[in-house]
């Protein structure tokens, strides 16, 4: 057992703890960025002027009238920028553009004494545009050859030859729509200067270090002149990995120009029309199976809609290509990946980061092919699982491959899958207008940033003379429970009760150069760093305690705030007594911790390596009921078994699994990003730009019976206290909803007929699929007469 | 006139808030930042607060509403409670305790709103005493109605822990001050004049006062629950110079169930109407839970739903099928207009600028086969793509009367007259249903938009007829 994964007795990790801010949440006292901002009565509000064109040149910008609006203090334009007019670390997003690249692109920002003054000021800014031709759909961009970033190929064996020799070859095409993050807290930043001229920025961001970096180059300052704090976010889901930083720069620039605090808080309309989303993907595939239902070859092209700038899309595409195998052995494969450039918002990270689209493709393959092969879909999937020793298409050995069939069979049992399948068959046989479907799907998800250098983290741990502990780390809290886990890790590492540890907000002046909290790696990386810092302090305290107890330092035990010799024997000291003694002996009671994930390598040029430390596994079995009259459906029951290693915090992990599942079913069944693709004046406008038109799952979409369990005995040797990452993988468990719908729809038609599902299986899409299935029954019946 | 309200037991002057300032913004500017903005259009419930409203027995009902839609001026003289007022970190309210302990919050941003919606249901007097009814997965063993949370969105949890927290709640303690407050009357409505010449909020206290304001100011905007106008203010920046609030005018709050008709005052909230009717009009009983969310129904009114003239309002198709009349009041007196004659064009009606909708009147007896079919993406809290309301009177297996109201298929809600004519006099059997399904597909001229395609809307009309028959075939041969 590695020292990283070894869990001491009396560990605080593994105990179900509520969220560390739960009491603040429920009483409304937990503050978010704009809650802080409204406590600054002097702060100016900022409002964007958004262009009403998908693509246009700004030919004139007149701000005089706006400056005449009562309460307007200043209109920020490119002329105000002392540094570089650039809002992205990739260098292709001007903060103040002269070329409008999407409908709603902000061209300048108005600062007012109140949001109302800034709003009226923005309406008074006069902008002239010269409209330019625009590309909105993926098909338009492909036709125009409008690509960005590097195209990639994932290849193993000779896929074309395998398809040529395959007994069964089936093709598919699926145009996936992407997903809006819809974090409940919209983008928010507050910037002000302190008495020493230091710029302090409160920002709702997953990556304070990047906010600092961008503000520094916009203002022409060095990083040490800027501190960014991310107190907590009201949801992130990847939408606050890069997206907040242009807004932080606006707030900082406003504070620089006016000398007053400036707050930027987007309203929902602004947020949804300005910020990037999960990209839509055009997925084309051709799969070959042998007579036993074994997948023998796959070719595919994945075309991602990057929107107007590159942002994180190259990395998203990498993860999509790396997850097309999901849990399945594909002996011969050739997948092409490319990113189109369109006149839409710049698409970005979203929980799963391309993984969901890769996995969607392969699950579509199985869902669509099972009837044609005459094999039950659950059995077809199981048959194709990786076996131990096999490698992924990019050459990484599939660690813990035996977990997938273990989880699968355990879930089949616990969900009474076979029995319910028979019951459903009986129900469907007699029910004309309501049909049920039950499907099980797997998830295997690689953990670590594909880009090796991001796999590092820092922490700062302070022990005070009274034995109390304050920790700080570079990860951010967006609701996922990272801070709760870090408190449990520190308490475990120092052998103190959870109540002895406090956590201070994430700030760039405490832990520098921290990576984004993303790719599900927050607990792995920051947990490693927190433990490293705690271990340093504990080792020093052990030396002090050893002398006091008359035992060797190596034999000193820390547990529950007691410090003893071997076996917890008397005499015992308190943690506080040892801290006091260490202080008086001039022993350092603070430490900077650091962690980097070992053993990773990745070569994007050859598309090979071992980019992931390990894989997280899971499976879901979901039952739905479809109303054939309308296509409306209900989720009657979902059972999930998910592998989080040895859970650091079970209540938090179960919450992530449940929440990821429901967010995933929103993506697959409900949430429709619709853009105006007409040639009318609003071409490129997002049509579903409000909560009233872009529908998130509500209580009515929650599975009526929802059973989530964590896979037992699941220690991961390579991660903090044997745990595994949990943030992203459960989202893809929702593919079981889509597959269950496919089966229910199939039962409206003749047996053995494959069901092709639309991008989002909304009630309308389900209705048309039901109608197609039904029509294919009646047509031959009529012909028989 | 000085305006004040009671917030978490403290008297607070309104201060310099403008006539259009929402309760949400006002609370936040006053340091009560537990009240959050998630959408500013009454969809997400992150801004939910509790308002003391009169109940039917002279006491108070704690009613959850969206603070983002209600102008703070409309709360003049009222009592409200926010998440901060329910409990504190040292003294959690039972709802807060259940939510915190059970993992009901993740990012926590939606949580204060959930807490307020859940508290309203916690304090509902008849919650624990009424039978839980059919196990429809929407009621807890403690009588908790999940629809109480239908207007609250959470993006993190997947809802399960929130449901479990709600279902674990007991009853209020004996000394629970918020519970005890229910025994005393709610604050009286206060006549209000607030704002400056560029934006005034006026709440007359009587119908006569309201009518004279309208006579003097024909351009005034009449508002009851603010669930539609509030969206206009927040999303489209609408700032009318004069807003006349009619939500607390006694003449508009009538509820009457006689032998000949049922009358519902124009300003009665849908929740109050639902409680009063208690299932006595089955068509409306089917409609209410599908109308937006509880948070919206607690403010939205039938008068408002008709007043906007929207073609996708949910009550017009039902009221058309029920053959309702609209009672319009002006300084000259009242007139009664058949709802089928009320709509004249897209968001246009026969109501004159000097008139108010005072009430609607539904004639009795009711038809014996009624149903409300709403087609939407989401079962809770959504806007109709299409709505179809049926009221057929089937006697001895023959369709006697037939009224069908349609929404979402034309510029106005409308009656499916051709289909009605086809049905009348025919036996209620599958052939008739098929013929009617074909006919109804020719009614209206549905459009394609972001909610649904025109083809889907059209075919849903037909499907609604077929479904109605499939679900009520027993009337077929009824003697």
JSON list of N, CA and C in Angstrom, two decimals, chain B residues 24 27 34-36 44-50 63-68 81-83 110-118 151-152 295:
[
{"chain": "B", "resi": 24, "resn": "UNK", "atom": "N", "xyz": [-36.55, 41.44, -4.71]},
{"chain": "B", "resi": 24, "resn": "UNK", "atom": "CA", "xyz": [-35.23, 40.81, -4.71]},
{"chain": "B", "resi": 24, "resn": "UNK", "atom": "C", "xyz": [-34.12, 41.85, -4.61]},
{"chain": "B", "resi": 27, "resn": "UNK", "atom": "N", "xyz": [-34.17, 43.67, -1.22]},
{"chain": "B", "resi": 27, "resn": "UNK", "atom": "CA", "xyz": [-33.66, 42.86, -0.10]},
{"chain": "B", "resi": 27, "resn": "UNK", "atom": "C", "xyz": [-32.14, 42.79, -0.15]},
{"chain": "B", "resi": 34, "resn": "UNK", "atom": "N", "xyz": [-29.22, 36.48, 1.08]},
{"chain": "B", "resi": 34, "resn": "UNK", "atom": "CA", "xyz": [-29.65, 35.09, 0.95]},
{"chain": "B", "resi": 34, "resn": "UNK", "atom": "C", "xyz": [-30.63, 34.94, -0.20]},
{"chain": "B", "resi": 35, "resn": "UNK", "atom": "N", "xyz": [-31.31, 36.02, -0.51]},
{"chain": "B", "resi": 35, "resn": "UNK", "atom": "CA", "xyz": [-32.25, 36.04, -1.63]},
{"chain": "B", "resi": 35, "resn": "UNK", "atom": "C", "xyz": [-31.42, 36.20, -2.92]},
{"chain": "B", "resi": 36, "resn": "UNK", "atom": "N", "xyz": [-31.50, 35.22, -3.81]},
{"chain": "B", "resi": 36, "resn": "UNK", "atom": "CA", "xyz": [-30.59, 35.18, -4.96]},
{"chain": "B", "resi": 36, "resn": "UNK", "atom": "C", "xyz": [-31.33, 35.38, -6.27]},
{"chain": "B", "resi": 44, "resn": "UNK", "atom": "N", "xyz": [-36.68, 29.82, -11.61]},
{"chain": "B", "resi": 44, "resn": "UNK", "atom": "CA", "xyz": [-35.73, 29.01, -10.86]},
{"chain": "B", "resi": 44, "resn": "UNK", "atom": "C", "xyz": [-35.99, 29.02, -9.36]},
{"chain": "B", "resi": 45, "resn": "UNK", "atom": "N", "xyz": [-36.67, 30.04, -8.85]},
{"chain": "B", "resi": 45, "resn": "UNK", "atom": "CA", "xyz": [-37.03, 30.05, -7.43]},
{"chain": "B", "resi": 45, "resn": "UNK", "atom": "C", "xyz": [-35.90, 30.38, -6.47]},
{"chain": "B", "resi": 46, "resn": "UNK", "atom": "N", "xyz": [-34.73, 30.76, -6.96]},
{"chain": "B", "resi": 46, "resn": "UNK", "atom": "CA", "xyz": [-33.62, 31.08, -6.05]},
{"chain": "B", "resi": 46, "resn": "UNK", "atom": "C", "xyz": [-33.93, 32.30, -5.20]},
{"chain": "B", "resi": 47, "resn": "UNK", "atom": "N", "xyz": [-34.94, 33.07, -5.61]},
{"chain": "B", "resi": 47, "resn": "UNK", "atom": "CA", "xyz": [-35.30, 34.30, -4.90]},
{"chain": "B", "resi": 47, "resn": "UNK", "atom": "C", "xyz": [-36.52, 34.11, -4.01]},
{"chain": "B", "resi": 48, "resn": "UNK", "atom": "N", "xyz": [-36.96, 32.86, -3.80]},
{"chain": "B", "resi": 48, "resn": "UNK", "atom": "CA", "xyz": [-38.21, 32.66, -3.06]},
{"chain": "B", "resi": 48, "resn": "UNK", "atom": "C", "xyz": [-38.15, 33.24, -1.65]},
{"chain": "B", "resi": 49, "resn": "UNK", "atom": "N", "xyz": [-39.23, 33.88, -1.25]},
{"chain": "B", "resi": 49, "resn": "UNK", "atom": "CA", "xyz": [-39.40, 34.40, 0.11]},
{"chain": "B", "resi": 49, "resn": "UNK", "atom": "C", "xyz": [-40.81, 34.01, 0.58]},
{"chain": "B", "resi": 50, "resn": "UNK", "atom": "N", "xyz": [-41.06, 34.21, 1.85]},
{"chain": "B", "resi": 50, "resn": "UNK", "atom": "CA", "xyz": [-42.38, 33.91, 2.40]},
{"chain": "B", "resi": 50, "resn": "UNK", "atom": "C", "xyz": [-43.13, 35.21, 2.66]},
{"chain": "B", "resi": 63, "resn": "UNK", "atom": "N", "xyz": [-46.95, 32.13, 2.42]},
{"chain": "B", "resi": 63, "resn": "UNK", "atom": "CA", "xyz": [-47.01, 31.82, 1.00]},
{"chain": "B", "resi": 63, "resn": "UNK", "atom": "C", "xyz": [-45.66, 32.14, 0.36]},
{"chain": "B", "resi": 64, "resn": "UNK", "atom": "N", "xyz": [-45.11, 31.17, -0.35]},
{"chain": "B", "resi": 64, "resn": "UNK", "atom": "CA", "xyz": [-43.82, 31.40, -1.01]},
{"chain": "B", "resi": 64, "resn": "UNK", "atom": "C", "xyz": [-44.04, 32.05, -2.36]},
{"chain": "B", "resi": 65, "resn": "UNK", "atom": "N", "xyz": [-43.28, 33.10, -2.63]},
{"chain": "B", "resi": 65, "resn": "UNK", "atom": "CA", "xyz": [-43.40, 33.80, -3.92]},
{"chain": "B", "resi": 65, "resn": "UNK", "atom": "C", "xyz": [-42.00, 34.12, -4.45]},
{"chain": "B", "resi": 66, "resn": "UNK", "atom": "N", "xyz": [-41.96, 34.42, -5.74]},
{"chain": "B", "resi": 66, "resn": "UNK", "atom": "CA", "xyz": [-40.70, 34.82, -6.36]},
{"chain": "B", "resi": 66, "resn": "UNK", "atom": "C", "xyz": [-40.45, 36.31, -6.11]},
{"chain": "B", "resi": 67, "resn": "UNK", "atom": "N", "xyz": [-39.41, 36.62, -5.34]},
{"chain": "B", "resi": 67, "resn": "UNK", "atom": "CA", "xyz": [-39.10, 38.03, -5.05]},
{"chain": "B", "resi": 67, "resn": "UNK", "atom": "C", "xyz": [-38.60, 38.76, -6.29]},
{"chain": "B", "resi": 68, "resn": "UNK", "atom": "N", "xyz": [-38.17, 38.03, -7.31]},
{"chain": "B", "resi": 68, "resn": "UNK", "atom": "CA", "xyz": [-37.66, 38.70, -8.51]},
{"chain": "B", "resi": 68, "resn": "UNK", "atom": "C", "xyz": [-38.77, 39.31, -9.34]},
{"chain": "B", "resi": 81, "resn": "UNK", "atom": "N", "xyz": [-40.70, 36.91, 5.23]},
{"chain": "B", "resi": 81, "resn": "UNK", "atom": "CA", "xyz": [-39.60, 36.20, 5.88]},
{"chain": "B", "resi": 81, "resn": "UNK", "atom": "C", "xyz": [-38.66, 35.69, 4.79]},
{"chain": "B", "resi": 82, "resn": "UNK", "atom": "N", "xyz": [-37.36, 35.86, 5.01]},
{"chain": "B", "resi": 82, "resn": "UNK", "atom": "CA", "xyz": [-36.37, 35.33, 4.08]},
{"chain": "B", "resi": 82, "resn": "UNK", "atom": "C", "xyz": [-35.66, 34.15, 4.77]},
{"chain": "B", "resi": 83, "resn": "UNK", "atom": "N", "xyz": [-34.77, 33.52, 4.02]},
{"chain": "B", "resi": 83, "resn": "UNK", "atom": "CA", "xyz": [-34.05, 32.38, 4.60]},
{"chain": "B", "resi": 83, "resn": "UNK", "atom": "C", "xyz": [-33.29, 32.80, 5.86]},
{"chain": "B", "resi": 110, "resn": "UNK", "atom": "N", "xyz": [-29.02, 27.92, -4.90]},
{"chain": "B", "resi": 110, "resn": "UNK", "atom": "CA", "xyz": [-30.48, 27.78, -5.00]},
{"chain": "B", "resi": 110, "resn": "UNK", "atom": "C", "xyz": [-31.10, 27.50, -3.64]},
{"chain": "B", "resi": 111, "resn": "UNK", "atom": "N", "xyz": [-30.26, 27.19, -2.65]},
{"chain": "B", "resi": 111, "resn": "UNK", "atom": "CA", "xyz": [-30.73, 26.63, -1.38]},
{"chain": "B", "resi": 111, "resn": "UNK", "atom": "C", "xyz": [-31.66, 27.55, -0.59]},
{"chain": "B", "resi": 112, "resn": "UNK", "atom": "N", "xyz": [-31.33, 28.83, -0.40]},
{"chain": "B", "resi": 112, "resn": "UNK", "atom": "CA", "xyz": [-32.25, 29.67, 0.37]},
{"chain": "B", "resi": 112, "resn": "UNK", "atom": "C", "xyz": [-33.66, 29.70, -0.22]},
{"chain": "B", "resi": 113, "resn": "UNK", "atom": "N", "xyz": [-33.75, 29.67, -1.54]},
{"chain": "B", "resi": 113, "resn": "UNK", "atom": "CA", "xyz": [-35.06, 29.64, -2.20]},
{"chain": "B", "resi": 113, "resn": "UNK", "atom": "C", "xyz": [-35.78, 28.33, -1.93]},
{"chain": "B", "resi": 114, "resn": "UNK", "atom": "N", "xyz": [-35.05, 27.23, -2.02]},
{"chain": "B", "resi": 114, "resn": "UNK", "atom": "CA", "xyz": [-35.65, 25.93, -1.69]},
{"chain": "B", "resi": 114, "resn": "UNK", "atom": "C", "xyz": [-36.15, 25.92, -0.25]},
{"chain": "B", "resi": 115, "resn": "UNK", "atom": "N", "xyz": [-35.33, 26.49, 0.64]},
{"chain": "B", "resi": 115, "resn": "UNK", "atom": "CA", "xyz": [-35.70, 26.51, 2.05]},
{"chain": "B", "resi": 115, "resn": "UNK", "atom": "C", "xyz": [-37.02, 27.26, 2.24]},
{"chain": "B", "resi": 116, "resn": "UNK", "atom": "N", "xyz": [-37.17, 28.37, 1.54]},
{"chain": "B", "resi": 116, "resn": "UNK", "atom": "CA", "xyz": [-38.42, 29.14, 1.71]},
{"chain": "B", "resi": 116, "resn": "UNK", "atom": "C", "xyz": [-39.61, 28.39, 1.13]},
{"chain": "B", "resi": 117, "resn": "UNK", "atom": "N", "xyz": [-39.46, 27.81, -0.05]},
{"chain": "B", "resi": 117, "resn": "UNK", "atom": "CA", "xyz": [-40.57, 27.03, -0.62]},
{"chain": "B", "resi": 117, "resn": "UNK", "atom": "C", "xyz": [-40.94, 25.86, 0.28]},
{"chain": "B", "resi": 118, "resn": "UNK", "atom": "N", "xyz": [-39.90, 25.23, 0.81]},
{"chain": "B", "resi": 118, "resn": "UNK", "atom": "CA", "xyz": [-40.13, 24.05, 1.66]},
{"chain": "B", "resi": 118, "resn": "UNK", "atom": "C", "xyz": [-40.78, 24.48, 2.98]},
{"chain": "B", "resi": 151, "resn": "UNK", "atom": "N", "xyz": [-41.32, 25.03, -8.48]},
{"chain": "B", "resi": 151, "resn": "UNK", "atom": "CA", "xyz": [-40.77, 26.26, -9.06]},
{"chain": "B", "resi": 151, "resn": "UNK", "atom": "C", "xyz": [-39.35, 26.54, -8.65]},
{"chain": "B", "resi": 152, "resn": "UNK", "atom": "N", "xyz": [-38.68, 25.54, -8.08]},
{"chain": "B", "resi": 152, "resn": "UNK", "atom": "CA", "xyz": [-37.29, 25.71, -7.65]},
{"chain": "B", "resi": 152, "resn": "UNK", "atom": "C", "xyz": [-36.40, 24.79, -8.46]},
{"chain": "B", "resi": 295, "resn": "UNK", "atom": "N", "xyz": [-44.80, 28.43, -6.96]},
{"chain": "B", "resi": 295, "resn": "UNK", "atom": "CA", "xyz": [-44.36, 29.81, -6.70]},
{"chain": "B", "resi": 295, "resn": "UNK", "atom": "C", "xyz": [-45.11, 30.80, -7.59]}
]
